[in-house]
Short mmCIF file of C-alpha atoms in Angstrom, two decimals:
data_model
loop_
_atom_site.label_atom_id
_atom_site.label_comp_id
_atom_site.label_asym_id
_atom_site.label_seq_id
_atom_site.Cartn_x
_atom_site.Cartn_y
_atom_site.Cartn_z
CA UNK A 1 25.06 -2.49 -2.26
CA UNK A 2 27.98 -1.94 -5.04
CA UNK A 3 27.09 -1.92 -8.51
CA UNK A 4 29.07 -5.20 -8.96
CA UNK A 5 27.11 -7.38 -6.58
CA UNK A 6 23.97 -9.46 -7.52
CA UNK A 7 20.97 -8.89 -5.81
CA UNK A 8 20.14 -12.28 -5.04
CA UNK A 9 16.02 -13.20 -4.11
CA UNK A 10 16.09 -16.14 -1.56
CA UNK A 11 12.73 -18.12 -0.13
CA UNK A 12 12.08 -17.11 3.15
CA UNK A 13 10.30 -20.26 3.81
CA UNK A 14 12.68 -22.65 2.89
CA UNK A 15 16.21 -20.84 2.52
CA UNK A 16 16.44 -21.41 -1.51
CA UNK A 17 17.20 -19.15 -4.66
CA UNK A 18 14.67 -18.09 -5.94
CA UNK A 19 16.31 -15.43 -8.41
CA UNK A 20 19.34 -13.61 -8.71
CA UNK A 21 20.34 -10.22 -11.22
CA UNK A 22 22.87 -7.19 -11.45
CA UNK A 23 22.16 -4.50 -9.30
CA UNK A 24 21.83 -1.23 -11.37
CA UNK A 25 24.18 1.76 -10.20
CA UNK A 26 23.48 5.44 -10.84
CA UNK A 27 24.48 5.09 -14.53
CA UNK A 28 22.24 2.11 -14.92
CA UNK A 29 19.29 4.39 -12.87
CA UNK A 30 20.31 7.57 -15.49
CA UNK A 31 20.26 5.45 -18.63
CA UNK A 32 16.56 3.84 -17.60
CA UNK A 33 15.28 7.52 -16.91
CA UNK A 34 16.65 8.79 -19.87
CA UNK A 35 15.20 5.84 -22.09
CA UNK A 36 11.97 6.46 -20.62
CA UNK A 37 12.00 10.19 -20.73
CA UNK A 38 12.68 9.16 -24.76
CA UNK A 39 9.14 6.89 -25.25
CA UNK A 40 7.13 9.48 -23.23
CA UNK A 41 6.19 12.15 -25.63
CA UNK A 42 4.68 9.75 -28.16
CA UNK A 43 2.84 7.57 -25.26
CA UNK A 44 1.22 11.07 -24.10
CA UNK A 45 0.17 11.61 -27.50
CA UNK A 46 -1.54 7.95 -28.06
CA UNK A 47 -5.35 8.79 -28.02
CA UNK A 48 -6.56 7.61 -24.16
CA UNK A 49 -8.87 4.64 -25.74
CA UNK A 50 -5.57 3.34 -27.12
CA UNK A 51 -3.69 3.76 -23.77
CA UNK A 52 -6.63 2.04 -21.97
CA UNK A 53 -6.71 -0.65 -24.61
CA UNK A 54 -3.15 -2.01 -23.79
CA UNK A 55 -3.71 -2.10 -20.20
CA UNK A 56 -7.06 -3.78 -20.62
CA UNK A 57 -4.96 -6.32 -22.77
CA UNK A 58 -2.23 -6.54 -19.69
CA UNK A 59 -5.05 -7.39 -17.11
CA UNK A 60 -6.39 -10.05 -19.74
CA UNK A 61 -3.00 -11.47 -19.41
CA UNK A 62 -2.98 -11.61 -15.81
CA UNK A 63 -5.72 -13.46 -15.45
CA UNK A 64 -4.86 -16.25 -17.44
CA UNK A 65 -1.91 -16.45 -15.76
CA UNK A 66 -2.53 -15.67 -12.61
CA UNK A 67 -1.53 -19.01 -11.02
CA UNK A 68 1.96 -18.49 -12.51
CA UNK A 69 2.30 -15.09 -11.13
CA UNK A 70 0.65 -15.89 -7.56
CA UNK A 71 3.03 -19.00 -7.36
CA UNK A 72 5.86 -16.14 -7.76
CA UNK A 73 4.22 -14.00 -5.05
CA UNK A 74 4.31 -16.88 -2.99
CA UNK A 75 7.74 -17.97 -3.21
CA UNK A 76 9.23 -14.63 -2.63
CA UNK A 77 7.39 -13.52 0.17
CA UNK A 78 6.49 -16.87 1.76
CA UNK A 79 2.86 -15.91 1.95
CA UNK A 80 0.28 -18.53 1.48
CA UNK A 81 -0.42 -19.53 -1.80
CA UNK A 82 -4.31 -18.98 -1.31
CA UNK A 83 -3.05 -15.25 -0.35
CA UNK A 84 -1.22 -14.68 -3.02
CA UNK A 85 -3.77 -16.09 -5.91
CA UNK A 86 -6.03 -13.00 -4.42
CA UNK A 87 -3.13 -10.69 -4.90
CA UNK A 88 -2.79 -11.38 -8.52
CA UNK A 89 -6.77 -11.56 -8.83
CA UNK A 90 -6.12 -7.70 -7.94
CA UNK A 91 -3.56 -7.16 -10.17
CA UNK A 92 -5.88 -7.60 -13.44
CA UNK A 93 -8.65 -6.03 -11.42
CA UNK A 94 -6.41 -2.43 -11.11
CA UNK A 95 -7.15 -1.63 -14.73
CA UNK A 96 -11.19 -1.35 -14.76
CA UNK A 97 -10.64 0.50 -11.72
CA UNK A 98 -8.01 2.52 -12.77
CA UNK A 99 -10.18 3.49 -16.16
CA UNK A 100 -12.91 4.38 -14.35
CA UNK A 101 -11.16 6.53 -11.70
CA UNK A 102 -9.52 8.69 -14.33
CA UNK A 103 -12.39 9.67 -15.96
CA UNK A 104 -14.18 10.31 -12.34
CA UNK A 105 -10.69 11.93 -11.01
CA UNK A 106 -9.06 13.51 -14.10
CA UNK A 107 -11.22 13.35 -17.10
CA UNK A 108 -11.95 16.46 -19.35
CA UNK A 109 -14.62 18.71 -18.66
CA UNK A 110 -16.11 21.39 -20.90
CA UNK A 111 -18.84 23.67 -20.48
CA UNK A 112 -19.88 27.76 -22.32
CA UNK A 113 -17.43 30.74 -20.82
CA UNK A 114 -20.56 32.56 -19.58
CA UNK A 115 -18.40 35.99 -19.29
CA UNK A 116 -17.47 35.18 -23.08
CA UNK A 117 -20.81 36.24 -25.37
CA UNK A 118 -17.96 34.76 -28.26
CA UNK A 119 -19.54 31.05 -27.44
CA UNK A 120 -15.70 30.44 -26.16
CA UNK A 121 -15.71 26.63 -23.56
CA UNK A 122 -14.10 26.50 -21.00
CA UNK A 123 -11.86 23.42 -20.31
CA UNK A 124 -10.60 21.13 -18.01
CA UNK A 125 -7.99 18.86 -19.47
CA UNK A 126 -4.87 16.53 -17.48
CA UNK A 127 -1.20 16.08 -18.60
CA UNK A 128 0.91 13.90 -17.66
CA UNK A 129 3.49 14.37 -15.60
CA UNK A 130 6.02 12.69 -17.81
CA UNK A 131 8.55 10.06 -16.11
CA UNK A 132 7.23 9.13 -12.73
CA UNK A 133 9.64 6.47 -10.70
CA UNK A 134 7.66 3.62 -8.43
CA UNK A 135 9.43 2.83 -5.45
CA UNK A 136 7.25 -0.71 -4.24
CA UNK A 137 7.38 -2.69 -1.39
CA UNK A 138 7.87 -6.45 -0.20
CA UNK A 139 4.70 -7.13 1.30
CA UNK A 140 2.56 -7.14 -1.61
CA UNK A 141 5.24 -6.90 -4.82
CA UNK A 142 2.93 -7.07 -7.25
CA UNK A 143 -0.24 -5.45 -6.13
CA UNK A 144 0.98 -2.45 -4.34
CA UNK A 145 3.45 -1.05 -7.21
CA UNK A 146 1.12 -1.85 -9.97
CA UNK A 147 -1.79 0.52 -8.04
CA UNK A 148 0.81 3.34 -9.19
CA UNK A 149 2.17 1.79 -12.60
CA UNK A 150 -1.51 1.49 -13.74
CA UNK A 151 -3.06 4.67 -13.44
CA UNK A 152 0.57 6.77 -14.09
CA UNK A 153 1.07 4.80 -17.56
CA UNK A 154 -3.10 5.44 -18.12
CA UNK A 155 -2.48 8.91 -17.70
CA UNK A 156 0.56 8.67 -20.42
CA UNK A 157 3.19 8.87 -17.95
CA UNK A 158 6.43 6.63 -18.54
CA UNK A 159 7.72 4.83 -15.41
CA UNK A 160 10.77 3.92 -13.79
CA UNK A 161 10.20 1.17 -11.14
CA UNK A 162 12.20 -0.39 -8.78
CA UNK A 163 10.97 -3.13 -6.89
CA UNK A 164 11.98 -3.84 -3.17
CA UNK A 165 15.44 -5.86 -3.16
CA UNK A 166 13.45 -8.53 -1.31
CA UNK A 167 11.18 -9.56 -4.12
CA UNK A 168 12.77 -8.56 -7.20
CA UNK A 169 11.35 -11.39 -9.00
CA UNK A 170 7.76 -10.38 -8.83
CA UNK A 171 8.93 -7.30 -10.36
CA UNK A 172 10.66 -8.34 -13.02
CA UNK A 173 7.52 -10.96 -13.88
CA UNK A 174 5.04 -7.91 -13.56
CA UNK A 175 7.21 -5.72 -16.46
CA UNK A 176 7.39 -8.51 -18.41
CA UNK A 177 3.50 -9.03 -18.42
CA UNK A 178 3.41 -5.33 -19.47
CA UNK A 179 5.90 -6.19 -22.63
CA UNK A 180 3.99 -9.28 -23.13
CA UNK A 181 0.82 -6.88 -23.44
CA UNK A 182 2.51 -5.41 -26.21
CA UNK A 183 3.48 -1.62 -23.71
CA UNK A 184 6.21 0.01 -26.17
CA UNK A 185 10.01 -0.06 -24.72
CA UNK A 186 10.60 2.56 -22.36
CA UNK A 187 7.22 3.40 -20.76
CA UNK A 188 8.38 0.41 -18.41
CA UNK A 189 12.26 0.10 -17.06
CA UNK A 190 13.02 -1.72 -14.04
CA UNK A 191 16.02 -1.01 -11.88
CA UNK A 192 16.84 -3.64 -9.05
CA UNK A 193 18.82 -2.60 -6.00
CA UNK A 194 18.55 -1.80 -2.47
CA UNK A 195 18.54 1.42 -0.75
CA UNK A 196 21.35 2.63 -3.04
CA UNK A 197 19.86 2.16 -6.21
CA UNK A 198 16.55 3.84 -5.06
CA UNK A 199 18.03 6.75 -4.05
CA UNK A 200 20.03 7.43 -7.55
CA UNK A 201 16.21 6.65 -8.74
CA UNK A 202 14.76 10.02 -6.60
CA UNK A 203 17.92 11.93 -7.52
CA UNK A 204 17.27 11.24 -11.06
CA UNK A 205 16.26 13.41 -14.09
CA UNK A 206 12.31 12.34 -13.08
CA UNK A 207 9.08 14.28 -12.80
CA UNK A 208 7.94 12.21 -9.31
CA UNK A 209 8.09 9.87 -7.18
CA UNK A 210 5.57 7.06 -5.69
CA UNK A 211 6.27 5.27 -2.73
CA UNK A 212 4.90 2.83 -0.60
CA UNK A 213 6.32 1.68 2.57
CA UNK A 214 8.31 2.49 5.86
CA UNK A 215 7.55 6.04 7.50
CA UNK A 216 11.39 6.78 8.09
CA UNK A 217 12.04 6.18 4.28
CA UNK A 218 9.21 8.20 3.38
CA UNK A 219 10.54 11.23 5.66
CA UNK A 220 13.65 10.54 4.15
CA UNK A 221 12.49 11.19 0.47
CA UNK A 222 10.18 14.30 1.82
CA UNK A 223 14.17 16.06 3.05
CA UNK A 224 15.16 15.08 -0.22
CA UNK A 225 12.33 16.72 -2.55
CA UNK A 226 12.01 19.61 -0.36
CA UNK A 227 13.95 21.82 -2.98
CA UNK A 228 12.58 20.12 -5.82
CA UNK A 229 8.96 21.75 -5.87
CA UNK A 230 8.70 20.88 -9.32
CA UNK A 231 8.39 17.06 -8.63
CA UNK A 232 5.47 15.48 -7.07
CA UNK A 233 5.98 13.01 -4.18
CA UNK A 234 2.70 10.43 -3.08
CA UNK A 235 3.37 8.26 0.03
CA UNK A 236 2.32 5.55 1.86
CA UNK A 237 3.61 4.50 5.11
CA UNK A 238 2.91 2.10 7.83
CA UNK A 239 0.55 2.89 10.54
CA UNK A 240 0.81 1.91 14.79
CA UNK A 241 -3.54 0.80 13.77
CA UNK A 242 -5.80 0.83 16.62
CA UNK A 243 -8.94 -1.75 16.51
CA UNK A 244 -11.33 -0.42 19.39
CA UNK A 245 -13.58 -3.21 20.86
CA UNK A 246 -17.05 -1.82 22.96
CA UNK A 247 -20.08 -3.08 23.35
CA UNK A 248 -19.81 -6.42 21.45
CA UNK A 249 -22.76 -8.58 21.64
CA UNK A 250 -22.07 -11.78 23.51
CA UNK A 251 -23.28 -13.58 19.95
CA UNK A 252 -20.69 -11.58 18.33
CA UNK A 253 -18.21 -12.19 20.09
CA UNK A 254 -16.45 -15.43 17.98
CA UNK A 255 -17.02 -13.27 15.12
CA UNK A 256 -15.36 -10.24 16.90
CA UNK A 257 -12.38 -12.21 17.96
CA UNK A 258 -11.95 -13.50 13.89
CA UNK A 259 -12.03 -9.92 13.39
CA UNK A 260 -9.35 -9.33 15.96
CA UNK A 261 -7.31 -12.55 14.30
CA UNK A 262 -7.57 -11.18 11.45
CA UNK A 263 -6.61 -7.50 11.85
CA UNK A 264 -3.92 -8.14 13.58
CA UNK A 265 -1.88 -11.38 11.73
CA UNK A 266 -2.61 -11.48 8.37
CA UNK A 267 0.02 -11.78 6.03
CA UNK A 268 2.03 -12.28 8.93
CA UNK A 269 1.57 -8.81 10.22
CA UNK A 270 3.00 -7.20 7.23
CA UNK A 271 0.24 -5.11 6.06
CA UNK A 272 0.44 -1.77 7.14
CA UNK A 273 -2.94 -1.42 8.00
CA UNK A 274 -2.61 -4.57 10.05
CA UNK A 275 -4.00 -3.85 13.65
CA UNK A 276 -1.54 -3.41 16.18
CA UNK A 277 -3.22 -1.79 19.91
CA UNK A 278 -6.18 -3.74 20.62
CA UNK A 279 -8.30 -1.68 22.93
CA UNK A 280 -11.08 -3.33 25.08
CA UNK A 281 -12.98 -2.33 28.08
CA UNK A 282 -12.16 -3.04 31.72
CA UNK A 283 -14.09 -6.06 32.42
CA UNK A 284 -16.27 -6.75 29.33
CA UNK A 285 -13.40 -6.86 27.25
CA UNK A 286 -11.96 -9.97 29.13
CA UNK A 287 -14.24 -12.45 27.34
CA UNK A 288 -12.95 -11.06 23.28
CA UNK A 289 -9.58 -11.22 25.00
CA UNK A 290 -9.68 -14.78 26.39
CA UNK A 291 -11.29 -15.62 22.35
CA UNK A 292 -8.50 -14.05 20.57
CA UNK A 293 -5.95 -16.09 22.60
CA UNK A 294 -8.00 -19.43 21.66
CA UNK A 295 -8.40 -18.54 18.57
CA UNK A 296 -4.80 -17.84 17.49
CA UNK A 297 -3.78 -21.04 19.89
CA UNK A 298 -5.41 -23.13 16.73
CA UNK A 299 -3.94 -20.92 13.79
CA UNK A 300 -1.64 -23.00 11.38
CA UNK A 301 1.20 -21.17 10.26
CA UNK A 302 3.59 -22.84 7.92
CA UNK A 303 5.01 -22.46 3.79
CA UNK A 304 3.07 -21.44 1.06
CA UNK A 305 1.76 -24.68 -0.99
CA UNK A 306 1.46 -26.84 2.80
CA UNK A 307 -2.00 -28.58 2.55
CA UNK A 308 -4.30 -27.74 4.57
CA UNK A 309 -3.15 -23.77 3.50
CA UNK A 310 -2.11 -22.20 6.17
CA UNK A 311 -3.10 -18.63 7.96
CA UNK A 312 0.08 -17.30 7.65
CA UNK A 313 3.41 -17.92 6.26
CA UNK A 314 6.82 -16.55 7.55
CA UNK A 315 7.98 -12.83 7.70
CA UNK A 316 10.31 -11.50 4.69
CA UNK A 317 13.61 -12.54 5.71
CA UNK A 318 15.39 -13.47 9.07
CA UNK A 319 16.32 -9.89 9.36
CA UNK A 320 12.64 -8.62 9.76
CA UNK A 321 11.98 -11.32 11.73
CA UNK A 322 14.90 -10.09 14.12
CA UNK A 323 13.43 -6.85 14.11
CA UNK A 324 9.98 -7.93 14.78
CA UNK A 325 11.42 -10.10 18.34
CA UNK A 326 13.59 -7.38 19.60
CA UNK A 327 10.66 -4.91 19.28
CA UNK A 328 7.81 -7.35 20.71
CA UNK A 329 10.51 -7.77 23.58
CA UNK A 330 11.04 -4.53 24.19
CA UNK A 331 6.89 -3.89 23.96
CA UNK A 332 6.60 -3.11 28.27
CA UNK A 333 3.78 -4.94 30.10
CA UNK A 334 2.55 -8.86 30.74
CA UNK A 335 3.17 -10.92 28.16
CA UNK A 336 0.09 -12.90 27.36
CA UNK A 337 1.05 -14.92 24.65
CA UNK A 338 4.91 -14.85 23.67
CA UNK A 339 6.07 -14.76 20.30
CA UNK A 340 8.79 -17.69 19.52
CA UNK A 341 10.68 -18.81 16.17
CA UNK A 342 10.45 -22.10 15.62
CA UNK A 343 13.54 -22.44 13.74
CA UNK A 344 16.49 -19.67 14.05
CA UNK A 345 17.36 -20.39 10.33
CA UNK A 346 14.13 -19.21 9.02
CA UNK A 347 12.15 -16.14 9.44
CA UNK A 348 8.59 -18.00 11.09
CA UNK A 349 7.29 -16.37 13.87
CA UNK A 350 4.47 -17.27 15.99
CA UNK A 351 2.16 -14.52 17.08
CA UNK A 352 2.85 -12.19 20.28
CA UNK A 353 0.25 -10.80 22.74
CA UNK A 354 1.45 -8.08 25.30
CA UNK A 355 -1.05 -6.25 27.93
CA UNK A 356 0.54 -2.86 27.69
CA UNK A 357 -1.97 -1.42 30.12
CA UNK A 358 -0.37 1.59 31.99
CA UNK A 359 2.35 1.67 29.62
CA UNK A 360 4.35 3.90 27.90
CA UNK A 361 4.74 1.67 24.71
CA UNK A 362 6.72 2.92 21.76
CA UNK A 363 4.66 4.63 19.26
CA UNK A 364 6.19 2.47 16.35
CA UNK A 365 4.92 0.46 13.79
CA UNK A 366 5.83 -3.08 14.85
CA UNK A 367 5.49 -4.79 11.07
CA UNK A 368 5.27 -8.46 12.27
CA UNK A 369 2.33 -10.56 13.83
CA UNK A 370 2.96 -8.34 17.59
CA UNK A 371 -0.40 -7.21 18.72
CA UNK A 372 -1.02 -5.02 22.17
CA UNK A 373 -3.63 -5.36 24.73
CA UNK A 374 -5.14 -2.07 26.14
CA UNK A 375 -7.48 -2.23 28.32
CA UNK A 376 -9.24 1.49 29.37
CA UNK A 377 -12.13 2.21 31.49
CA UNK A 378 -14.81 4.59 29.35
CA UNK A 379 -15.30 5.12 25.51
CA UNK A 380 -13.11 8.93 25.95
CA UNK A 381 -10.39 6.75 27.18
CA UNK A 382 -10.70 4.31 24.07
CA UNK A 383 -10.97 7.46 21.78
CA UNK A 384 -7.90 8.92 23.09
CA UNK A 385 -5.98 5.94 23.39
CA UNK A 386 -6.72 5.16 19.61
CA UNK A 387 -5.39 8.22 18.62
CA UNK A 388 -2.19 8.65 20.91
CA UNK A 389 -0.27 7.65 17.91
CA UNK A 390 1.41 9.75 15.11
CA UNK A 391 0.44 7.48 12.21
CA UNK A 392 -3.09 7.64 10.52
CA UNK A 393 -3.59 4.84 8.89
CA UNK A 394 -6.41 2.82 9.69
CA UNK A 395 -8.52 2.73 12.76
CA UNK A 396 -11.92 -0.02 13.31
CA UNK A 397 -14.86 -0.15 15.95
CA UNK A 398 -16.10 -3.78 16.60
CA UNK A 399 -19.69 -3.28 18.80
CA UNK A 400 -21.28 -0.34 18.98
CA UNK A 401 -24.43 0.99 17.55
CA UNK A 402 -24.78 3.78 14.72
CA UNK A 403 -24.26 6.21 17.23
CA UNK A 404 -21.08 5.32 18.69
CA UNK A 405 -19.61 4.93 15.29
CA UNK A 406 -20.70 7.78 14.04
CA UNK A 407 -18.53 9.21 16.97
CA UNK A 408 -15.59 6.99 16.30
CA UNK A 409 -15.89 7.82 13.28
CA UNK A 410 -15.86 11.74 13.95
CA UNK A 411 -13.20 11.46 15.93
CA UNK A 412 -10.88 8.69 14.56
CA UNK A 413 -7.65 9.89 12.94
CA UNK A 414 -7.05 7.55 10.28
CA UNK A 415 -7.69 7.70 6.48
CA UNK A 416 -9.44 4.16 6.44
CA UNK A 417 -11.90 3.95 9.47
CA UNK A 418 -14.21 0.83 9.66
CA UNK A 419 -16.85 -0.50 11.50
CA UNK A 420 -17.32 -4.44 12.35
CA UNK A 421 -14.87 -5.57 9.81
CA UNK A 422 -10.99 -5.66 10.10
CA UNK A 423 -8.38 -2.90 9.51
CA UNK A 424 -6.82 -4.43 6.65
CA UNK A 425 -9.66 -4.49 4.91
CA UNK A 426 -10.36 -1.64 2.12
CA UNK A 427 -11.64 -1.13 -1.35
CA UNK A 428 -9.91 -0.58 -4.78
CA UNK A 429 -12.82 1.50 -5.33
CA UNK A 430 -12.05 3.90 -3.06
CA UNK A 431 -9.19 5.93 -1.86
CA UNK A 432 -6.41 4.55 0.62
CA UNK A 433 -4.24 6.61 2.59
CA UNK A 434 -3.66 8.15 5.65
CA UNK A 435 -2.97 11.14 7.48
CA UNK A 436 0.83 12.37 10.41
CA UNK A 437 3.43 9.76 9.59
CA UNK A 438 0.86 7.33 7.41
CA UNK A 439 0.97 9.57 4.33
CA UNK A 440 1.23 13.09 3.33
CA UNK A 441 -2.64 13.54 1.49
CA UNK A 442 -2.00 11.81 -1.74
CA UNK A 443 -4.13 9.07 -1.07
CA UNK A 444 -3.81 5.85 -3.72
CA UNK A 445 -6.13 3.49 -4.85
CA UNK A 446 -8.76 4.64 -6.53
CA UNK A 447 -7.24 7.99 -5.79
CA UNK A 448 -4.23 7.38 -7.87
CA UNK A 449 -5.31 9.25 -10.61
CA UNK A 450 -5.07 12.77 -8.58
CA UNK A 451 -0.98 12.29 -8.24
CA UNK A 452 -0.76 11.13 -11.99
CA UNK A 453 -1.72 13.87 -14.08
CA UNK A 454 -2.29 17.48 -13.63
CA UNK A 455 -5.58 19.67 -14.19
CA UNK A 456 -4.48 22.55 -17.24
CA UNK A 457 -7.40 24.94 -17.38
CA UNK A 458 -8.08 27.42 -20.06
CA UNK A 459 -10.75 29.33 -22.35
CA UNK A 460 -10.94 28.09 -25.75
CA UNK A 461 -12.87 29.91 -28.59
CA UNK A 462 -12.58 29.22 -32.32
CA UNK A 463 -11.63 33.18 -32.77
CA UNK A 464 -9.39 35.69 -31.52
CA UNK A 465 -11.43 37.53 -29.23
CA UNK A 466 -11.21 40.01 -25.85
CA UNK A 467 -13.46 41.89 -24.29
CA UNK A 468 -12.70 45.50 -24.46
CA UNK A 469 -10.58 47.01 -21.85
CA UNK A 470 -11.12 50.41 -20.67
CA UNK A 471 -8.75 52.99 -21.59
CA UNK A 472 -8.15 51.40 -25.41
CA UNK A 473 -8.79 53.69 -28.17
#
């Protein structure tokens, strides 16, 4: 994108501009870094109460104005309005958890030298890193970037963020919450641009790098850090989830396909820990299978603010919604529920079932409302199947007993593993990330704090003392 264009946000659900702003170039990217790298000294040297004061301010502002913020969300990505309102609700709700996780994660820590009879501690203390950039993503604008903008400006870290060039808006309402909250100039800059702005961001004077979304853009920026050892990188990718169905209780099984619903479509598909192999036993799965179908037969799908809210709104923008058909196409197998667009001018898409039974399907992560069907004949075959993938995201068992999830569980690969509830469904309070192409083991969340400071440790007395070395006279 040159430097001269504007980066233009447009409503996926009705084809309207939203917002539109200058792109920044790599001058625009070195003069943010370098303003930031200017506030950071005296924001690592504000006591941590003070630090944990302004945020606690920001998420006060949040939530009484959440509704403005969520009708933002909503707009930009076309998600329904009900869906959004929760993603703000977890903006302000980042900064308890963020305070608490850095004194769990990266507090300070002293206790007596026991090889020192001086009475010298020693400490544990975190620094941080300096001037971290945040590289965020479309599908949640606001929540997702502000998991890392939390706990790195907590841990007195200035940041550098650049939203995705699809929902540049959200971003630019988020830093202006954090000004409104009174955060001194610098600690925040935002830089709007597509690919080519991001990557003057990771070539930039900065200390790291967080990143959340696709796995090829994430093994891009591991090539380019390789021979920067001195910078840390955190990522989160996309996952290929599987959601393993056994044993389910004929009760359960309306429950088990809402589960199934709602693993596999919400927000459209565009979660990355969105479920997207479905794998049921030969025979008894036939009955969750013939639910699911039902189920999404009667899901409502339409914008935002439509009364009654619906499930799901439309994908991003017509390109991803390109992407998503050509790939569901291209899935091999019987098609048992086909995926259509309503209207080829906007970016709604129905949801897809495939069988892919016998099939070699691509081992991709299909980030749309696709969903595969296979079926396997013991619980070995449903292990393996489940993790014939090179993503580790998120894995579920629906049925079972204790036992057979404490196997699943044993043998899942996947960095969120659940039992009974959906894929896309994890805790704040708790870390999130995943293992192969799904991360690279700096999980976020409550996690966060591990990738935004750094442990110094040292022995501290109040005199100059050593213990005598043989050989001295």
């Amino acid at each position: 994108m040159p430097p001269s264009e504007l980066l233009r946000s447009i409503r996926p659900h009705d084809g309207t501009l939203l917002w539109e702003g200058p792109v920044a170039g790599p001058s625009a990217v070195a003069e943010a870094v370098a303003r930031a790298r200017a506030a950071q000294p005296a924001w690592a040297r504000t006591p941590l109460a003070e630090r944990a004061g302004l945020l606690r301010r920001f998420a006060e502002l949040v939530t009484a104005r959440t509704e403005d913020l969520a009708r933002t969300i909503a707009e930009e990505t076309g998600k329904p309005f009900w869906e959004a309102k929760g993603e703000a609700a977890s903006v302000a709700a980042k900064v308890a958890i963020s305070i608490e996780a850095y004194g769990v994660r990266t507090g300070t820590t002293e206790r007596p030298f026991a090889a020192d009879p001086a009475g010298a501690m020693q400490a544990v203390r975190h620094k941080p890193h300096g001037v971290l950039a945040v590289l965020g993503p479309y599908n949640f604008p606001a929540h997702l970037p502000n998991g890392h903008i939390v706990p790195a400006l907590l841990a007195g870290n200035a940041v550098v963020f650049k939203p995705s060039e699809l929902t540049p808006a959200t971003g630019e309402k988020l830093a202006a919450l954090f000004a409104a909250a009174g955060l001194p100039a610098g600690l925040l800059e935002v830089v709007q641009g597509g690919g080519e702005t991001g990557a003057a961001l990771a070539a930039a004077d900065i200390d790291g790098l967080l990143f959340t979304g696709s796995a090829a853009t994430g093994a891009a920026l591991t090539r380019r850090f390789a021979e920067t050892p001195h910078r840390i990188l955190a990522l989160e990718m996309g996952g290929n989830n599987p959601l393993v169905a056994w044993d389910v209780a004929e009760a359960d099984l309306d429950a088990a396909a809402r589960v199934v619903v709602q693993s596999a479509f919400l927000s459209a598909g565009q979660r990355c820990t969105c479920a997207r192999r479905l794998i049921v036993a030969e025979g008894p799965g036939e009955a969750l299978v013939e639910r699911v179908l039902a189920l999404v037969e009667r899901m409502r799908i339409g914008p935002p603010f439509a009364e009654p809210q619906p499930f799901m709104g439309p994908l991003i923008d017509g390109r991803a919604a390109a992407r998503v058909e050509a790939a569901f196409a291209a899935l091999p197998g019987r098609v048992l529920l086909p995926m259509c667009r309503p209207d080829p001018a906007l970016p709604f898409l129905t949801p897809g079932i495939v069988d892919t039974t016998g099939h070699a399907a691509p081992d991709e992560e299909i980030f749309g409302p696709a969903l595969q069907v296979i079926r396997v004949r013991d619980f070995a075959a449903a292990m393996a199947q489940a993790n014939a993938t090179r993503f580790g995201l998120a894995a579920a068992l629906l049925g079972g007993d204790r036992t057979l999830f404490d196997r699943f569980w044993a043998e899942s690969r996947a960095g969120v593993v659940n039992w009974n509830r959906p894929t896309n469904g994890a805790a704040s309070s708790a870390p999130f990330g995943g293992v192969g192409w799904s991360g690279n083991h700096r999980p976020s969340a409550f996690y966060a704090a591990d990738y935004c400071a750094f442990p110094v440790a040292g022995i501290e007395g109040t005199r100059p003392h050593a213990p005598l070395a043989t050989g001295l006279d």
